[in-house]
Amino acid sequence: MSRNYTITIANEKGGVAKTTSAVSLAGAFVEMGLRVLTIDLDPQSNLTLALGHKPNTGTLSISDILLKSENISNAIVPTSIENLDLVPSNSELGVAERFLPVRKNHDTILRNSLGNFLDYDFIILDCPPALGAVTLNALTAADMLIIPTQAEYFSAYALKNMMAAIRQVRSQNNPSLIYRIFITMYDGRNRAHRTLRDQLQTTFGNDGLLKTMIEIDTKLRESPIVGIPIMHYVSKTRSAQQYRAMAEELIENVGELEQKQFAKPA
Ligand SMILES: Nc1ncnc2c1ncn2[C@@H]1O[C@H](COP(=O)(O)OP(=O)(O)OP(=O)(O)O)[C@@H](O)[C@H]1O
Ligand SMILES: [Mg+2]
């Protein structure tokens, strides 16, 4: 593939499966034979941990790239899964919200650091639950933003701020940013969930809302402990199948958007 396609996973709301989706989509892409780089942009380091890497163990981290202009190639670590690499974060990133805005042209630091030289099919950015300088960097670096949301009133309401952030980033440094919302932790037996799903469908339509939904699956709570994606942990569990379907849907979307052919699984 000629170019890294960058997918940013963000939502100001906490605990909506951003990190779970970053790991699981990465796992699904890798299963298809694609090469994936994941980048942890959260000082909580949940993505780093979920991919089996201990933060603060002396390797470079994303804060060295954002705050100290280190070359990103030097911060990439392998994971136990072939073709799945990671740029870890650590608690140092906590100061980024304060110090990043001091830097010149700070919104484009991450995009410039990714450049066009990395040898991956997909780069997946996992954001913290905030709409600060770090998330704005990730939206500026993105080809596509994907927004996990629960089918709950407060989660749907929080999308308003996400839409405002998209407008801001489009008007500043990334006019071609596209977004897709998707529903996580869905329970089809719950009437409120079905109602919210219908409302999201009406509001955002087929271009804004992914068809694939991720249902509740407690196995997803176990896979970070093992430090591998869900499909490498329990291949046939429901959420593994759903994240595979989502990966295929995203590739179709990208293909339609860029009229580019990606490799399909055998
Ligand atoms: N489909 C699912 N079914 C059941 N549990 C899930 C599902 N998706 C995620 N979870 C669980 O929900 C919790 C929050 O998920 P996760 O950490 O991925 O969210 P997040 O948006 O990254 O949170 P934060 O905002 O803190 O970064 C975790 O315990 C995770 O295991
Ligand atoms: Mg997270």
GROMACS .gro file of N, CA and C in nm, residues 159-235:
model
  231
  159LEU      N    1  -2.192   1.394   2.175
  159LEU     CA    2  -2.150   1.402   2.035
  159LEU      C    3  -2.153   1.546   1.982
  160LYS      N    4  -2.238   1.631   2.047
  160LYS     CA    5  -2.244   1.772   2.004
  160LYS      C    6  -2.107   1.836   2.007
  161ASN      N    7  -2.034   1.815   2.117
  161ASN     CA    8  -1.902   1.875   2.129
  161ASN      C    9  -1.805   1.816   2.028
  162MET      N   10  -1.821   1.688   1.998
  162MET     CA   11  -1.734   1.624   1.898
  162MET      C   12  -1.757   1.687   1.762
  163MET      N   13  -1.886   1.713   1.729
  163MET     CA   14  -1.916   1.773   1.599
  163MET      C   15  -1.856   1.914   1.590
  164ALA      N   16  -1.859   1.987   1.702
  164ALA     CA   17  -1.800   2.122   1.703
  164ALA      C   18  -1.649   2.112   1.682
  165ALA      N   19  -1.586   2.012   1.743
  165ALA     CA   20  -1.440   1.996   1.727
  165ALA      C   21  -1.406   1.962   1.582
  166ILE      N   22  -1.490   1.879   1.518
  166ILE     CA   23  -1.467   1.844   1.377
  166ILE      C   24  -1.474   1.971   1.291
  167ARG      N   25  -1.576   2.053   1.316
  167ARG     CA   26  -1.588   2.178   1.238
  167ARG      C   27  -1.465   2.265   1.256
  168GLN      N   28  -1.418   2.274   1.381
  168GLN     CA   29  -1.300   2.357   1.410
  168GLN      C   30  -1.176   2.306   1.335
  169VAL      N   31  -1.153   2.176   1.342
  169VAL     CA   32  -1.033   2.119   1.279
  169VAL      C   33  -1.042   2.130   1.127
  170ARG      N   34  -1.163   2.109   1.073
  170ARG     CA   35  -1.180   2.122   0.927
  170ARG      C   36  -1.150   2.265   0.882
  171SER      N   37  -1.192   2.361   0.962
  171SER     CA   38  -1.174   2.501   0.919
  171SER      C   39  -1.030   2.546   0.939
  172GLN      N   40  -0.954   2.474   1.018
  172GLN     CA   41  -0.815   2.516   1.043
  172GLN      C   42  -0.714   2.437   0.960
  173ASN      N   43  -0.681   2.317   1.002
  173ASN     CA   44  -0.568   2.248   0.939
  173ASN      C   45  -0.601   2.120   0.863
  174ASN      N   46  -0.726   2.074   0.869
  174ASN     CA   47  -0.755   1.944   0.809
  174ASN      C   48  -0.893   1.945   0.741
  175PRO      N   49  -0.905   2.019   0.627
  175PRO     CA   50  -1.036   2.035   0.563
  175PRO      C   51  -1.099   1.905   0.516
  176SER      N   52  -1.018   1.801   0.490
  176SER     CA   53  -1.076   1.677   0.435
  176SER      C   54  -1.107   1.573   0.542
  177LEU      N   55  -1.102   1.612   0.669
  177LEU     CA   56  -1.132   1.517   0.777
  177LEU      C   57  -1.272   1.459   0.762
  178ILE      N   58  -1.282   1.326   0.760
  178ILE     CA   59  -1.415   1.266   0.761
  178ILE      C   60  -1.435   1.192   0.893
  179TYR      N   61  -1.561   1.167   0.928
  179TYR     CA   62  -1.585   1.100   1.055
  179TYR      C   63  -1.690   0.991   1.039
  180ARG      N   64  -1.683   0.892   1.125
  180ARG     CA   65  -1.785   0.789   1.136
  180ARG      C   66  -1.810   0.763   1.283
  181ILE      N   67  -1.937   0.761   1.321
  181ILE     CA   68  -1.974   0.728   1.459
  181ILE      C   69  -2.008   0.578   1.462
  182PHE      N   70  -1.980   0.511   1.571
  182PHE     CA   71  -2.031   0.375   1.584
  182PHE      C   72  -2.075   0.347   1.727
  183ILE      N   73  -2.169   0.255   1.738
  183ILE     CA   74  -2.230   0.225   1.868
  183ILE      C   75  -2.157   0.107   1.933
  184THR      N   76  -2.119   0.126   2.059
  184THR     CA   77  -2.053   0.019   2.134
  184THR      C   78  -2.137  -0.020   2.254
  185MET      N   79  -2.104  -0.134   2.311
  185MET     CA   80  -2.168  -0.185   2.434
  185MET      C   81  -2.320  -0.187   2.417
  186TYR      N   82  -2.361  -0.229   2.297
  186TYR     CA   83  -2.503  -0.229   2.263
  186TYR      C   84  -2.572  -0.352   2.320
  187ASP      N   85  -2.692  -0.331   2.370
  187ASP     CA   86  -2.774  -0.441   2.421
  187ASP      C   87  -2.911  -0.431   2.354
  188GLY      N   88  -2.933  -0.517   2.256
  188GLY     CA   89  -3.055  -0.510   2.176
  188GLY      C   90  -3.182  -0.538   2.256
  189ARG      N   91  -3.167  -0.596   2.377
  189ARG     CA   92  -3.287  -0.623   2.458
  189ARG      C   93  -3.330  -0.498   2.534
  190ASN      N   94  -3.243  -0.397   2.533
  190ASN     CA   95  -3.269  -0.275   2.609
  190ASN      C   96  -3.341  -0.174   2.518
  191ARG      N   97  -3.464  -0.138   2.559
  191ARG     CA   98  -3.545  -0.054   2.471
  191ARG      C   99  -3.482   0.084   2.450
  192ALA      N  100  -3.421   0.138   2.557
  192ALA     CA  101  -3.356   0.270   2.545
  192ALA      C  102  -3.243   0.263   2.442
  193HIS      N  103  -3.171   0.152   2.439
  193HIS     CA  104  -3.064   0.137   2.340
  193HIS      C  105  -3.120   0.137   2.199
  194ARG      N  106  -3.232   0.065   2.180
  194ARG     CA  107  -3.290   0.059   2.045
  194ARG      C  108  -3.338   0.197   2.001
  195THR      N  109  -3.397   0.272   2.095
  195THR     CA  110  -3.447   0.406   2.063
  195THR      C  111  -3.332   0.499   2.026
  196LEU      N  112  -3.226   0.494   2.107
  196LEU     CA  113  -3.111   0.582   2.079
  196LEU      C  114  -3.046   0.544   1.947
  197ARG      N  115  -3.038   0.414   1.919
  197ARG     CA  116  -2.980   0.371   1.791
  197ARG      C  117  -3.060   0.429   1.675
  198ASP      N  118  -3.193   0.424   1.685
  198ASP     CA  119  -3.277   0.479   1.577
  198ASP      C  120  -3.256   0.630   1.564
  199GLN      N  121  -3.243   0.696   1.678
  199GLN     CA  122  -3.222   0.843   1.672
  199GLN      C  123  -3.087   0.877   1.609
  200LEU      N  124  -2.983   0.801   1.645
  200LEU     CA  125  -2.851   0.826   1.586
  200LEU      C  126  -2.855   0.802   1.435
  201GLN      N  127  -2.928   0.696   1.396
  201GLN     CA  128  -2.941   0.665   1.254
  201GLN      C  129  -3.010   0.780   1.180
  202THR      N  130  -3.115   0.833   1.240
  202THR     CA  131  -3.188   0.944   1.177
  202THR      C  132  -3.100   1.069   1.169
  203THR      N  133  -3.027   1.096   1.277
  203THR     CA  134  -2.947   1.219   1.282
  203THR      C  135  -2.826   1.212   1.190
  204PHE      N  136  -2.756   1.098   1.190
  204PHE     CA  137  -2.626   1.094   1.121
  204PHE      C  138  -2.631   1.017   0.989
  205GLY      N  139  -2.735   0.936   0.969
  205GLY     CA  140  -2.754   0.869   0.841
  205GLY      C  141  -2.646   0.768   0.808
  206ASN      N  142  -2.651   0.716   0.685
  206ASN     CA  143  -2.559   0.609   0.647
  206ASN      C  144  -2.415   0.656   0.633
  207ASP      N  145  -2.398   0.784   0.601
  207ASP     CA  146  -2.260   0.832   0.586
  207ASP      C  147  -2.194   0.864   0.718
  208GLY      N  148  -2.274   0.889   0.821
  208GLY     CA  149  -2.215   0.929   0.949
  208GLY      C  150  -2.205   0.815   1.050
  209LEU      N  151  -2.297   0.718   1.039
  209LEU     CA  152  -2.303   0.610   1.138
  209LEU      C  153  -2.264   0.478   1.071
  210LEU      N  154  -2.167   0.409   1.130
  210LEU     CA  155  -2.129   0.279   1.075
  210LEU      C  156  -2.243   0.179   1.096
  211LYS      N  157  -2.258   0.086   1.002
  211LYS     CA  158  -2.361  -0.017   1.015
  211LYS      C  159  -2.327  -0.114   1.127
  212THR      N  160  -2.198  -0.142   1.142
  212THR     CA  161  -2.156  -0.240   1.243
  212THR      C  162  -2.170  -0.181   1.383
  213MET      N  163  -2.234  -0.257   1.471
  213MET     CA  164  -2.239  -0.219   1.613
  213MET      C  165  -2.162  -0.324   1.692
  214ILE      N  166  -2.105  -0.280   1.805
  214ILE     CA  167  -2.037  -0.372   1.894
  214ILE      C  168  -2.126  -0.395   2.016
  215GLU      N  169  -2.163  -0.520   2.038
  215GLU     CA  170  -2.249  -0.550   2.152
  215GLU      C  171  -2.166  -0.574   2.278
  216ILE      N  172  -2.236  -0.580   2.390
  216ILE     CA  173  -2.166  -0.607   2.516
  216ILE      C  174  -2.105  -0.747   2.511
  217ASP      N  175  -1.979  -0.756   2.547
  217ASP     CA  176  -1.910  -0.885   2.550
  217ASP      C  177  -1.806  -0.880   2.662
  218THR      N  178  -1.829  -0.955   2.767
  218THR     CA  179  -1.739  -0.947   2.883
  218THR      C  180  -1.599  -0.997   2.852
  219LYS      N  181  -1.585  -1.073   2.745
  219LYS     CA  182  -1.450  -1.118   2.705
  219LYS      C  183  -1.359  -0.999   2.675
  220LEU      N  184  -1.421  -0.887   2.631
  220LEU     CA  185  -1.342  -0.767   2.602
  220LEU      C  186  -1.278  -0.709   2.727
  221ARG      N  187  -1.331  -0.744   2.843
  221ARG     CA  188  -1.272  -0.695   2.969
  221ARG      C  189  -1.153  -0.781   3.009
  222GLU      N  190  -1.141  -0.898   2.949
  222GLU     CA  191  -1.031  -0.989   2.986
  222GLU      C  192  -0.909  -0.970   2.896
  223SER      N  193  -0.932  -0.935   2.768
  223SER     CA  194  -0.818  -0.936   2.675
  223SER      C  195  -0.707  -0.836   2.710
  224PRO      N  196  -0.739  -0.716   2.772
  224PRO     CA  197  -0.627  -0.628   2.809
  224PRO      C  198  -0.537  -0.691   2.915
  225ILE      N  199  -0.594  -0.776   2.999
  225ILE     CA  200  -0.514  -0.839   3.105
  225ILE      C  201  -0.410  -0.931   3.042
  226VAL      N  202  -0.449  -0.995   2.933
  226VAL     CA  203  -0.358  -1.085   2.863
  226VAL      C  204  -0.263  -1.005   2.772
  227GLY      N  205  -0.304  -0.882   2.739
  227GLY     CA  206  -0.217  -0.795   2.660
  227GLY      C  207  -0.221  -0.822   2.511
  228ILE      N  208  -0.332  -0.876   2.461
  228ILE     CA  209  -0.346  -0.901   2.317
  228ILE      C  210  -0.488  -0.865   2.272
  229PRO      N  211  -0.507  -0.840   2.141
  229PRO     CA  212  -0.641  -0.807   2.091
  229PRO      C  213  -0.739  -0.924   2.110
  230ILE      N  214  -0.866  -0.891   2.111
  230ILE     CA  215  -0.971  -0.990   2.139
  230ILE      C  216  -0.965  -1.110   2.042
  231MET      N  217  -0.938  -1.083   1.914
  231MET     CA  218  -0.941  -1.195   1.817
  231MET      C  219  -0.823  -1.289   1.834
  232HIS      N  220  -0.716  -1.239   1.897
  232HIS     CA  221  -0.602  -1.325   1.926
  232HIS      C  222  -0.620  -1.396   2.060
  233TYR      N  223  -0.717  -1.351   2.137
  233TYR     CA  224  -0.744  -1.408   2.269
  233TYR      C  225  -0.854  -1.514   2.260
  234VAL      N  226  -0.973  -1.475   2.211
  234VAL     CA  227  -1.081  -1.572   2.187
  234VAL      C  228  -1.135  -1.541   2.048
  235SER      N  229  -1.084  -1.615   1.951
  235SER     CA  230  -1.106  -1.581   1.811
  235SER      C  231  -1.254  -1.572   1.772
   0.00000   0.00000   0.00000
